[in-house]
Amino acid sequence: MSKQRIIAIDGPAASGKSTVAREAAKRLNCVYVDSGAFYRGVTWKMLREGVNTKNPLAVLPVLLKSKWKFEVRDRAVFFSIDGVEPGEALRDKDVREAVSDIAAMPAVRKFVVSNLRKLKKLGSLAMEGRDIGSVVFPKTPYKFYLDANPEERAKRRHAELIARGETEKAQEVMESLERRDKKDSTRKAAPLKIADGAYVIDTSEYDVEGVARVLLGRISDLEKPRSDKMINPIWYRIACKFLGMGLKVCNNIQAYGVQNVPKSGGVIIASNHASYLDPPAVGACSRRMRMTHFMARDTLFKNPLMGAFLHRVGVIPLDRERGGDLKAMKTAIQLLKDGACVALFPEGTRSPDGNLQPAKPGIGFLVAKGAAPVVPVYVHGSYEAWSKHSDGFQRKPINVIYGKLITQEEIQALGRGKAAYPLIGDLIMQRIAELKQKFEAGEITE
Ligand SMILES: Nc1ncnc2c1ncn2[C@@H]1O[C@H](COP(=O)(O)OP(=O)(O)O)[C@@H](O)[C@H]1O
Ligand SMILES: Nc1ccn([C@H]2C[C@H](O)[C@@H](COP(=O)(O)OP(=O)(O)O)O2)c(=O)n1
């Protein structure tokens, strides 16, 4: 039997979730689950029973009394409630308008999430909704977030309604989508968001086949042997132990908040840079959580012994002369997509005076294309210990402070394409500056 896959597909209304989830189910032999249908099912039942769909106290008793039965037909899950299968009525206008209120009720969510999780016993699933990657199956590696611009989504939904014989105007459909998007993403209970580690696909750019190709390609990439095998774990462990011990003895190195580095999934560690000591300091401190690929200028690889060592510990050579080395960028992006951890120094080079420098433009590109969250890191004291201008190494204390994850959602909120790249770099440097300020004010103690 092939291994069980749980494919989690989230996104706003009419972004193409059902279409691509059905396609994935067909091609990968999974059971398709429309989790929105469950919330619609609850709504349909309440409307049938004449329950006020805005009042959780009225909804809950009726929901708990209802008997749900599930069955798989044509590789999709269907349900009946108290012996009646709602079928097409789930997509009626009254259900459509009331479902966001129902889906915002924590007790309803608890009921639906528990039923969705039970479907795991059916084998591989392609499940779509709003919180599948963030709440229902947060541990699955196959997380996707589909999006499309609001005009495109409204156009698609409008065409769908017209085909069903409804008469809503395009403008009404747009307004209804906007209303629901707002409710779904601002509600307290499991709001729509990009789950950490989710792969974002803008479906406005593709036709259905194109979206399916991107999604299946990503699944196949995830199943390739992990390229963080580029790191030799024995060498990596020895290097971290050795360098970590040296930094402890000479610089009394301390790490704060290292648990902010997620243990799995593609992630970027972005640190300030003032000294040659920064990579070993960050590498040795992060080791508790996971192995990390650093990027370093390719001239360091010229010495054959040094080159062999850097290759073994997974360092990516970077040609700094060619401002924005595309090959190194591509390697780092692939590593991130394969679920590895990549550390980089957004300022590009060591700070000349110990102060934070602006981020280089390539950083935003890498973060946007790698589609991974970022852990901002502030290394304090490395400038004093060994800077560009100091007379060699000094036994000064070094502290490495890991900040809270900058999520893909925050990054996406800065916009798309080239215009967003400098904003992404600025956001990262701003978070590092906040860590610096907090550390210097004595506010970081653990
Ligand atoms: N990539 C795409 N390009 C054009 N139309 C699409 C695409 N994906 C889906 N559609 C159409 O858009 C409508 C909404 O898609 P659907 O999969 O139901 O979205 P969701 O499940 O996210 O609400 C459907 O009519 C579908 O055929
Ligand atoms: N996992 C889910 C799935 C849907 N919902 C909410 C979001 C919507 O308001 C309703 C209906 O979702 P559905 O996916 O059927 O709606 P669309 O087909 O995208 O228009 O349920 C949710 O809160 N969590």
Short mmCIF file of C-alpha atoms and ligand atoms in Angstrom, two decimals:
data_model
loop_
_atom_site.label_atom_id
_atom_site.label_comp_id
_atom_site.label_asym_id
_atom_site.label_seq_id
_atom_site.Cartn_x
_atom_site.Cartn_y
_atom_site.Cartn_z
CA MET A 1 0.00 0.00 0.00
CA SER A 2 1.32 3.50 -0.81
CA LYS A 3 1.95 5.83 2.11
CA GLN A 4 -0.88 7.90 3.53
CA ARG A 5 -0.92 11.51 2.37
CA ILE A 6 -3.02 14.22 3.97
CA ILE A 7 -3.17 17.09 1.48
CA ALA A 8 -4.40 20.26 3.20
CA ILE A 9 -5.67 23.00 0.87
CA ASP A 10 -6.82 26.30 2.36
CA GLY A 11 -7.75 29.66 0.91
CA PRO A 12 -10.55 32.17 0.45
CA ALA A 13 -13.83 31.48 -1.37
CA ALA A 14 -13.58 30.67 -5.10
CA SER A 15 -9.80 30.52 -5.08
CA GLY A 16 -10.08 27.09 -6.73
CA LYS A 17 -9.68 24.82 -3.69
CA SER A 18 -12.42 22.29 -4.51
CA THR A 19 -11.40 22.09 -8.15
CA VAL A 20 -7.75 21.32 -7.44
CA ALA A 21 -8.49 19.13 -4.40
CA ARG A 22 -10.76 16.92 -6.55
CA GLU A 23 -8.07 16.76 -9.22
CA ALA A 24 -5.39 15.83 -6.68
CA ALA A 25 -7.72 13.19 -5.20
CA LYS A 26 -8.25 11.67 -8.63
CA ARG A 27 -4.59 11.63 -9.60
CA LEU A 28 -3.17 10.56 -6.25
CA ASN A 29 -5.95 8.19 -5.26
CA CYS A 30 -7.09 10.14 -2.19
CA VAL A 31 -10.55 10.74 -0.75
CA TYR A 32 -11.74 14.29 -1.43
CA VAL A 33 -13.17 16.18 1.56
CA ASP A 34 -14.92 19.54 1.27
CA SER A 35 -14.75 20.77 4.86
CA GLY A 36 -16.80 23.86 3.98
CA ALA A 37 -19.66 21.46 3.23
CA PHE A 38 -19.62 20.45 6.91
CA TYR A 39 -20.13 24.07 8.03
CA ARG A 40 -22.75 24.43 5.32
CA GLY A 41 -24.34 21.18 6.61
CA VAL A 42 -24.64 22.61 10.12
CA THR A 43 -26.09 25.83 8.66
CA TRP A 44 -28.59 23.92 6.48
CA LYS A 45 -29.74 21.89 9.48
CA MET A 46 -30.25 25.01 11.61
CA LEU A 47 -32.22 26.78 8.87
CA ARG A 48 -34.39 23.66 8.45
CA GLU A 49 -35.07 23.59 12.17
CA GLY A 50 -35.81 27.32 12.24
CA VAL A 51 -32.85 28.00 14.60
CA ASN A 52 -31.40 31.50 14.79
CA THR A 53 -28.03 31.06 13.03
CA LYS A 54 -26.50 34.00 14.88
CA ASN A 55 -27.15 32.56 18.33
CA PRO A 56 -24.63 29.90 19.47
CA LEU A 57 -26.80 29.00 22.46
CA ALA A 58 -29.63 28.04 20.12
CA VAL A 59 -27.37 26.25 17.62
CA LEU A 60 -25.43 24.03 20.01
CA PRO A 61 -28.21 21.83 21.45
CA VAL A 62 -29.66 21.14 17.98
CA LEU A 63 -26.20 20.32 16.65
CA LEU A 64 -25.36 17.94 19.48
CA LYS A 65 -28.65 16.11 19.04
CA SER A 66 -28.17 15.63 15.30
CA LYS A 67 -26.91 12.28 13.94
CA TRP A 68 -24.34 12.48 11.17
CA LYS A 69 -23.46 9.57 8.91
CA PHE A 70 -20.54 9.60 6.48
CA GLU A 71 -19.89 7.60 3.36
CA VAL A 72 -17.43 7.61 0.48
CA ARG A 73 -18.78 7.70 -3.08
CA ASP A 74 -16.71 8.36 -6.20
CA ARG A 75 -13.70 9.03 -4.00
CA ALA A 76 -15.46 11.84 -2.08
CA VAL A 77 -17.01 12.03 1.39
CA PHE A 78 -20.78 12.59 1.60
CA PHE A 79 -22.86 12.94 4.75
CA SER A 80 -26.44 12.74 5.88
CA ILE A 81 -27.86 14.54 8.91
CA ASP A 82 -30.66 12.75 10.74
CA GLY A 83 -31.14 10.53 7.69
CA VAL A 84 -31.34 13.31 5.08
CA GLU A 85 -28.55 14.11 2.64
CA PRO A 86 -28.59 17.87 2.01
CA GLY A 87 -26.96 17.57 -1.46
CA GLU A 88 -27.20 20.66 -3.66
CA ALA A 89 -29.16 22.53 -0.97
CA LEU A 90 -25.80 23.16 0.73
CA ARG A 91 -25.07 25.76 -1.94
CA ASP A 92 -28.40 27.63 -1.64
CA LYS A 93 -28.30 31.36 -1.05
CA ASP A 94 -29.70 31.27 2.50
CA VAL A 95 -27.02 28.75 3.51
CA ARG A 96 -24.32 30.78 1.73
CA GLU A 97 -25.24 33.95 3.58
CA ALA A 98 -25.50 32.38 7.05
CA VAL A 99 -22.56 29.95 6.94
CA SER A 100 -19.83 32.41 8.00
CA ASP A 101 -21.66 33.14 11.27
CA ILE A 102 -22.05 29.42 11.94
CA ALA A 103 -18.38 28.75 11.05
CA ALA A 104 -17.28 31.41 13.53
CA MET A 105 -18.80 29.56 16.51
CA PRO A 106 -16.07 27.74 18.50
CA ALA A 107 -18.43 24.89 19.52
CA VAL A 108 -19.40 24.25 15.89
CA ARG A 109 -15.73 24.28 14.88
CA LYS A 110 -14.89 21.79 17.61
CA PHE A 111 -17.60 19.45 16.36
CA VAL A 112 -16.57 19.75 12.70
CA VAL A 113 -12.80 19.52 13.34
CA SER A 114 -13.26 16.36 15.39
CA ASN A 115 -15.30 14.75 12.58
CA LEU A 116 -12.78 15.86 9.93
CA ARG A 117 -9.91 14.32 11.88
CA LYS A 118 -11.76 11.01 12.15
CA LEU A 119 -11.77 10.78 8.33
CA LYS A 120 -8.06 9.95 8.52
CA LYS A 121 -9.10 6.35 8.93
CA LEU A 122 -10.26 6.40 5.29
CA GLY A 123 -6.62 6.61 4.08
CA SER A 124 -5.12 9.42 2.00
CA LEU A 125 -7.19 12.62 1.97
CA ALA A 126 -7.30 15.76 -0.15
CA MET A 127 -9.13 18.10 2.23
CA GLU A 128 -9.92 21.73 1.49
CA GLY A 129 -11.14 24.55 3.70
CA ARG A 130 -9.88 27.46 5.74
CA ASP A 131 -8.01 25.87 8.66
CA ILE A 132 -6.94 22.44 7.42
CA GLY A 133 -3.19 23.18 7.46
CA SER A 134 -3.35 25.42 10.53
CA VAL A 135 -5.75 23.52 12.84
CA VAL A 136 -7.14 20.24 11.51
CA PHE A 137 -3.91 18.61 10.30
CA PRO A 138 -1.10 21.03 11.26
CA LYS A 139 1.54 18.30 11.08
CA THR A 140 1.00 17.30 7.46
CA PRO A 141 3.89 18.31 5.19
CA TYR A 142 1.46 18.76 2.26
CA LYS A 143 0.03 22.19 3.05
CA PHE A 144 -1.21 24.57 0.37
CA TYR A 145 -2.73 28.03 0.42
CA LEU A 146 -4.60 28.99 -2.74
CA ASP A 147 -5.40 32.58 -3.50
CA ALA A 148 -6.57 34.68 -6.43
CA ASN A 149 -7.34 38.36 -6.72
CA PRO A 150 -10.87 39.32 -5.56
CA GLU A 151 -12.06 40.30 -9.05
CA GLU A 152 -11.03 36.94 -10.49
CA ARG A 153 -12.68 35.05 -7.62
CA ALA A 154 -15.91 37.03 -7.95
CA LYS A 155 -15.89 36.42 -11.72
CA ARG A 156 -15.50 32.67 -11.20
CA ARG A 157 -18.20 32.46 -8.53
CA HIS A 158 -20.58 34.59 -10.60
CA ALA A 159 -20.14 32.29 -13.64
CA GLU A 160 -20.80 29.31 -11.41
CA LEU A 161 -24.03 30.80 -10.04
CA ILE A 162 -25.29 31.75 -13.48
CA ALA A 163 -24.62 28.17 -14.64
CA ARG A 164 -26.76 26.97 -11.72
CA GLY A 165 -29.59 29.19 -12.92
CA GLU A 166 -29.26 31.86 -10.23
CA THR A 167 -29.71 35.50 -11.12
CA GLU A 168 -27.32 37.36 -8.80
CA LYS A 169 -25.52 40.31 -10.36
CA ALA A 170 -21.70 40.30 -10.59
CA GLN A 171 -21.54 43.24 -8.15
CA GLU A 172 -23.67 41.39 -5.56
CA VAL A 173 -21.42 38.33 -5.82
CA MET A 174 -18.34 40.51 -5.28
CA GLU A 175 -19.89 42.13 -2.21
CA SER A 176 -20.98 38.80 -0.78
CA LEU A 177 -17.47 37.35 -1.24
CA GLU A 178 -15.91 40.40 0.40
CA ARG A 179 -18.31 40.09 3.35
CA ARG A 180 -17.47 36.41 3.82
CA ASP A 181 -13.72 36.88 3.34
CA LYS A 182 -13.81 39.53 6.05
CA LYS A 183 -15.76 37.33 8.48
CA ASP A 184 -13.62 34.26 7.76
CA SER A 185 -10.31 36.02 8.25
CA THR A 186 -11.18 38.23 11.22
CA ARG A 187 -13.14 35.76 13.38
CA LYS A 188 -11.50 34.72 16.66
CA ALA A 189 -11.84 30.94 16.17
CA ALA A 190 -9.39 29.50 13.59
CA PRO A 191 -9.43 32.48 11.18
CA LEU A 192 -8.40 31.92 7.58
CA LYS A 193 -4.63 32.34 7.42
CA ILE A 194 -1.61 30.94 5.63
CA ALA A 195 -0.55 27.97 7.75
CA ASP A 196 3.14 27.92 8.61
CA GLY A 197 5.00 25.96 5.97
CA ALA A 198 2.09 26.19 3.50
CA TYR A 199 2.97 26.55 -0.18
CA VAL A 200 1.17 29.55 -1.64
CA ILE A 201 -0.28 29.32 -5.15
CA ASP A 202 -1.82 32.37 -6.81
CA THR A 203 -4.40 30.68 -9.02
CA SER A 204 -5.21 33.91 -10.94
CA GLU A 205 -2.02 33.15 -12.86
CA TYR A 206 -2.98 29.62 -13.95
CA ASP A 207 -5.77 27.61 -15.50
CA VAL A 208 -7.04 24.55 -13.62
CA GLU A 209 -4.45 22.24 -15.20
CA GLY A 210 -1.70 24.73 -14.33
CA VAL A 211 -2.71 24.83 -10.65
CA ALA A 212 -2.86 21.03 -10.53
CA ARG A 213 0.60 20.83 -12.09
CA VAL A 214 2.09 23.23 -9.50
CA LEU A 215 0.44 21.40 -6.61
CA LEU A 216 1.42 17.91 -7.77
CA GLY A 217 4.93 19.16 -8.56
CA ARG A 218 5.27 20.44 -5.02
CA ILE A 219 4.11 17.11 -3.58
CA SER A 220 6.61 15.27 -5.73
CA ASP A 221 9.39 17.70 -4.65
CA LEU A 222 8.52 17.09 -1.01
CA GLU A 223 8.85 13.37 -1.56
CA LYS A 224 12.28 13.58 -3.18
CA PRO A 225 15.14 12.64 -0.89
CA ARG A 226 15.64 15.71 1.32
CA SER A 227 18.37 17.95 0.06
CA ASP A 228 19.47 18.88 3.56
CA LYS A 229 21.28 15.60 3.10
CA MET A 230 23.71 18.08 1.54
CA ILE A 231 24.78 18.41 5.17
CA ASN A 232 26.92 15.64 6.57
CA PRO A 233 25.35 15.28 10.04
CA ILE A 234 28.48 13.90 11.69
CA TRP A 235 30.65 16.75 10.46
CA TYR A 236 27.93 19.22 11.35
CA ARG A 237 27.60 17.91 14.89
CA ILE A 238 31.36 17.88 15.46
CA ALA A 239 31.72 21.42 14.04
CA CYS A 240 28.89 22.76 16.22
CA LYS A 241 30.23 21.04 19.36
CA PHE A 242 33.76 22.28 18.75
CA LEU A 243 32.84 25.86 17.79
CA GLY A 244 30.09 26.02 20.44
CA MET A 245 32.55 24.96 23.14
CA GLY A 246 35.12 27.50 21.95
CA LEU A 247 32.51 30.28 22.00
CA LYS A 248 31.34 29.20 25.46
CA VAL A 249 34.83 29.19 26.95
CA CYS A 250 36.08 32.36 25.24
CA ASN A 251 32.91 34.43 24.87
CA ASN A 252 30.47 32.92 27.38
CA ILE A 253 27.98 32.62 24.51
CA GLN A 254 24.28 32.62 25.58
CA ALA A 255 21.21 31.89 23.43
CA TYR A 256 17.74 33.32 24.08
CA GLY A 257 14.46 32.18 22.48
CA VAL A 258 16.04 29.45 20.33
CA GLN A 259 12.74 27.55 20.62
CA ASN A 260 11.36 30.12 18.13
CA VAL A 261 13.11 28.11 15.40
CA PRO A 262 10.56 25.53 14.16
CA LYS A 263 11.94 21.99 14.22
CA SER A 264 10.66 21.10 10.78
CA GLY A 265 9.57 22.73 7.53
CA GLY A 266 11.33 25.32 5.38
CA VAL A 267 12.48 28.27 7.48
CA ILE A 268 14.93 31.15 7.15
CA ILE A 269 17.08 32.36 10.03
CA ALA A 270 17.97 35.99 9.33
CA SER A 271 20.64 37.54 11.52
CA ASN A 272 22.58 40.80 11.72
CA HIS A 273 26.23 40.49 10.75
CA ALA A 274 29.17 42.21 12.41
CA SER A 275 31.81 39.49 12.67
CA TYR A 276 33.19 36.22 11.33
CA LEU A 277 31.92 34.80 14.63
CA ASP A 278 28.25 35.26 13.65
CA PRO A 279 27.81 32.09 11.53
CA PRO A 280 29.38 29.73 14.11
CA ALA A 281 27.51 31.54 16.91
CA VAL A 282 24.12 31.19 15.18
CA GLY A 283 24.88 27.66 13.92
CA ALA A 284 25.99 26.39 17.33
CA CYS A 285 23.01 27.97 19.14
CA SER A 286 20.40 26.77 16.58
CA ARG A 287 21.82 23.24 16.60
CA ARG A 288 19.51 22.31 19.50
CA MET A 289 16.57 22.79 17.13
CA ARG A 290 17.96 21.72 13.72
CA MET A 291 20.81 21.75 11.20
CA THR A 292 21.12 24.91 9.16
CA HIS A 293 22.53 25.81 5.74
CA PHE A 294 24.54 29.03 5.73
CA MET A 295 25.45 31.09 2.70
CA ALA A 296 29.07 32.23 2.49
CA ARG A 297 31.15 33.97 -0.16
CA ASP A 298 32.63 31.51 -2.63
CA THR A 299 36.19 32.81 -2.16
CA LEU A 300 36.18 31.00 1.20
CA PHE A 301 35.88 27.74 -0.75
CA LYS A 302 39.16 28.41 -2.61
CA ASN A 303 41.30 26.83 0.08
CA PRO A 304 40.75 23.10 -0.61
CA LEU A 305 40.61 22.08 3.07
CA MET A 306 38.29 24.92 4.01
CA GLY A 307 36.18 24.26 0.88
CA ALA A 308 35.78 20.56 1.75
CA PHE A 309 34.77 21.46 5.29
CA LEU A 310 32.24 24.11 4.20
CA HIS A 311 30.70 21.69 1.68
CA ARG A 312 30.34 19.01 4.34
CA VAL A 313 28.56 21.32 6.76
CA GLY A 314 26.14 22.36 4.00
CA VAL A 315 27.32 25.93 3.31
CA ILE A 316 26.01 27.38 0.04
CA PRO A 317 28.73 29.25 -1.93
CA LEU A 318 27.70 32.77 -2.90
CA ASP A 319 29.40 34.82 -5.61
CA ARG A 320 29.24 38.32 -4.12
CA GLU A 321 30.87 39.94 -7.14
CA ARG A 322 27.82 39.08 -9.23
CA GLY A 323 25.41 41.03 -6.92
CA GLY A 324 22.45 38.62 -6.50
CA ASP A 325 24.07 35.27 -7.40
CA LEU A 326 21.15 33.47 -9.05
CA LYS A 327 22.61 29.98 -8.72
CA ALA A 328 23.09 30.36 -4.95
CA MET A 329 19.61 31.87 -4.66
CA LYS A 330 18.10 28.94 -6.57
CA THR A 331 19.89 26.44 -4.33
CA ALA A 332 18.63 28.21 -1.21
CA ILE A 333 15.06 28.43 -2.57
CA GLN A 334 15.08 24.72 -3.45
CA LEU A 335 16.37 23.87 0.03
CA LEU A 336 13.58 25.93 1.61
CA LYS A 337 10.98 24.25 -0.59
CA ASP A 338 12.40 20.89 0.44
CA GLY A 339 11.76 21.83 4.06
CA ALA A 340 15.32 22.78 5.09
CA CYS A 341 16.54 25.63 7.30
CA VAL A 342 18.65 28.33 5.62
CA ALA A 343 20.50 31.02 7.59
CA LEU A 344 21.45 34.28 5.99
CA PHE A 345 22.70 37.73 6.81
CA PRO A 346 20.40 40.28 5.17
CA GLU A 347 22.98 43.10 5.46
CA GLY A 348 25.14 41.12 3.01
CA THR A 349 28.45 41.91 4.64
CA ARG A 350 29.85 42.59 8.12
CA SER A 351 28.81 45.92 9.56
CA PRO A 352 31.67 48.45 9.43
CA ASP A 353 30.76 50.03 12.80
CA GLY A 354 28.62 47.50 14.69
CA ASN A 355 25.38 49.31 13.78
CA LEU A 356 22.63 47.57 11.82
CA GLN A 357 22.78 48.16 8.04
CA PRO A 358 19.90 48.10 5.55
CA ALA A 359 19.05 44.74 3.97
CA LYS A 360 20.40 43.91 0.51
CA PRO A 361 17.68 43.76 -2.21
CA GLY A 362 18.20 40.02 -2.92
CA ILE A 363 16.90 39.08 0.54
CA GLY A 364 13.30 40.01 -0.23
CA PHE A 365 13.48 37.98 -3.44
CA LEU A 366 14.80 34.93 -1.59
CA VAL A 367 12.22 35.16 1.18
CA ALA A 368 9.34 35.68 -1.27
CA LYS A 369 10.39 32.86 -3.60
CA GLY A 370 11.39 30.46 -0.81
CA ALA A 371 7.86 30.99 0.63
CA ALA A 372 9.14 30.20 4.12
CA PRO A 373 8.69 31.99 7.45
CA VAL A 374 11.63 33.93 8.90
CA VAL A 375 13.15 33.83 12.40
CA PRO A 376 14.82 37.22 13.06
CA VAL A 377 18.02 36.92 15.10
CA TYR A 378 20.12 39.56 16.82
CA VAL A 379 23.72 38.66 17.62
CA HIS A 380 25.03 40.98 20.33
CA GLY A 381 28.71 41.36 21.19
CA SER A 382 30.28 39.72 18.14
CA TYR A 383 31.44 43.15 16.86
CA GLU A 384 33.30 43.75 20.12
CA ALA A 385 34.69 40.19 20.02
CA TRP A 386 36.01 40.30 16.45
CA SER A 387 35.06 43.04 14.02
CA LYS A 388 36.29 44.18 10.63
CA HIS A 389 38.46 46.75 12.38
CA SER A 390 39.51 45.09 15.65
CA ASP A 391 42.99 43.77 16.33
CA GLY A 392 42.04 40.13 16.18
CA PHE A 393 39.89 38.14 18.54
CA GLN A 394 38.76 39.49 21.96
CA ARG A 395 37.22 37.46 24.80
CA LYS A 396 34.03 39.56 24.91
CA PRO A 397 30.60 38.07 25.73
CA ILE A 398 28.29 37.11 22.84
CA ASN A 399 24.50 36.78 23.08
CA VAL A 400 22.28 35.34 20.35
CA ILE A 401 18.62 36.37 20.56
CA TYR A 402 15.99 34.59 18.46
CA GLY A 403 12.76 36.55 17.87
CA LYS A 404 9.24 35.40 17.11
CA LEU A 405 8.63 33.92 13.68
CA ILE A 406 7.73 36.38 10.88
CA THR A 407 4.99 34.34 9.23
CA GLN A 408 4.43 33.94 5.50
CA GLU A 409 1.13 35.72 6.08
CA GLU A 410 2.92 38.87 7.31
CA ILE A 411 5.30 38.63 4.37
CA GLN A 412 2.48 38.18 1.85
CA ALA A 413 0.69 41.19 3.35
CA LEU A 414 3.56 43.36 2.05
CA GLY A 415 2.41 42.65 -1.50
CA ARG A 416 3.63 40.60 -4.41
CA GLY A 417 6.44 40.81 -6.93
CA LYS A 418 9.41 43.13 -7.14
CA ALA A 419 7.78 46.02 -5.28
CA ALA A 420 7.52 43.88 -2.15
CA TYR A 421 11.19 42.77 -2.03
CA PRO A 422 12.65 45.90 -0.36
CA LEU A 423 9.70 45.95 2.08
CA ILE A 424 10.44 42.35 3.11
CA GLY A 425 14.11 43.22 3.75
CA ASP A 426 13.05 46.30 5.77
CA LEU A 427 10.59 44.25 7.85
CA ILE A 428 13.28 41.72 8.75
CA MET A 429 15.80 44.42 9.72
CA GLN A 430 13.11 46.19 11.74
CA ARG A 431 12.44 42.98 13.72
CA ILE A 432 16.18 42.54 14.31
CA ALA A 433 16.38 46.17 15.49
CA GLU A 434 13.50 45.53 17.92
CA LEU A 435 15.36 42.54 19.36
CA LYS A 436 18.50 44.69 19.74
CA GLN A 437 16.54 47.38 21.52
CA LYS A 438 14.83 44.91 23.86
CA PHE A 439 18.07 43.13 24.65
CA GLU A 440 19.90 46.38 25.39
CA ALA A 441 17.02 47.51 27.62
CA GLY A 442 17.42 44.28 29.63
CA GLU A 443 13.97 43.05 28.58
CA ILE A 444 15.19 39.69 27.26
CA THR A 445 16.01 37.29 30.02
CA GLU A 446 15.19 33.82 28.70
N1 LIG B 1 -7.40 28.11 -12.02
C1 LIG B 1 -8.64 28.37 -12.37
N2 LIG B 1 -8.89 29.14 -13.45
C2 LIG B 1 -10.16 29.44 -13.79
N3 LIG B 1 -11.25 29.02 -13.15
C3 LIG B 1 -11.07 28.25 -12.07
C4 LIG B 1 -9.76 27.88 -11.62
N4 LIG B 1 -9.90 27.12 -10.51
C5 LIG B 1 -11.23 27.02 -10.27
N5 LIG B 1 -11.93 27.68 -11.21
C6 LIG B 1 -13.39 27.82 -11.27
O1 LIG B 1 -13.73 28.76 -10.25
C7 LIG B 1 -14.92 28.37 -9.58
C8 LIG B 1 -14.63 28.26 -8.07
O2 LIG B 1 -13.71 27.23 -7.86
P1 LIG B 1 -13.79 26.28 -6.61
O3 LIG B 1 -12.77 25.21 -6.82
O4 LIG B 1 -15.19 25.88 -6.33
O5 LIG B 1 -13.29 27.29 -5.46
P2 LIG B 1 -13.31 27.14 -3.88
O6 LIG B 1 -13.44 25.69 -3.56
O7 LIG B 1 -11.99 27.71 -3.46
O8 LIG B 1 -14.45 27.96 -3.38
C9 LIG B 1 -15.34 27.06 -10.21
O9 LIG B 1 -16.35 27.33 -11.13
C10 LIG B 1 -14.11 26.55 -10.93
O10 LIG B 1 -14.42 25.80 -12.07
N1 LIG B 2 -12.31 24.51 7.15
C1 LIG B 2 -13.26 25.44 6.91
C2 LIG B 2 -14.04 25.40 5.74
C3 LIG B 2 -14.98 26.38 5.55
N2 LIG B 2 -15.16 27.32 6.49
C4 LIG B 2 -16.19 28.35 6.32
C5 LIG B 2 -15.79 29.41 5.36
C6 LIG B 2 -17.04 29.73 4.62
O1 LIG B 2 -17.62 30.87 5.24
C7 LIG B 2 -17.94 28.55 4.82
C8 LIG B 2 -18.21 27.72 3.57
O2 LIG B 2 -17.00 27.32 3.00
P1 LIG B 2 -16.90 26.79 1.50
O3 LIG B 2 -15.51 26.31 1.30
O4 LIG B 2 -17.99 25.85 1.22
O5 LIG B 2 -17.15 28.11 0.71
P2 LIG B 2 -16.67 28.45 -0.75
O6 LIG B 2 -16.96 27.25 -1.62
O7 LIG B 2 -15.21 28.70 -0.68
O8 LIG B 2 -17.47 29.64 -1.11
O9 LIG B 2 -17.35 27.74 5.83
C9 LIG B 2 -14.38 27.36 7.61
O10 LIG B 2 -14.54 28.25 8.43
N3 LIG B 2 -13.45 26.41 7.82
#
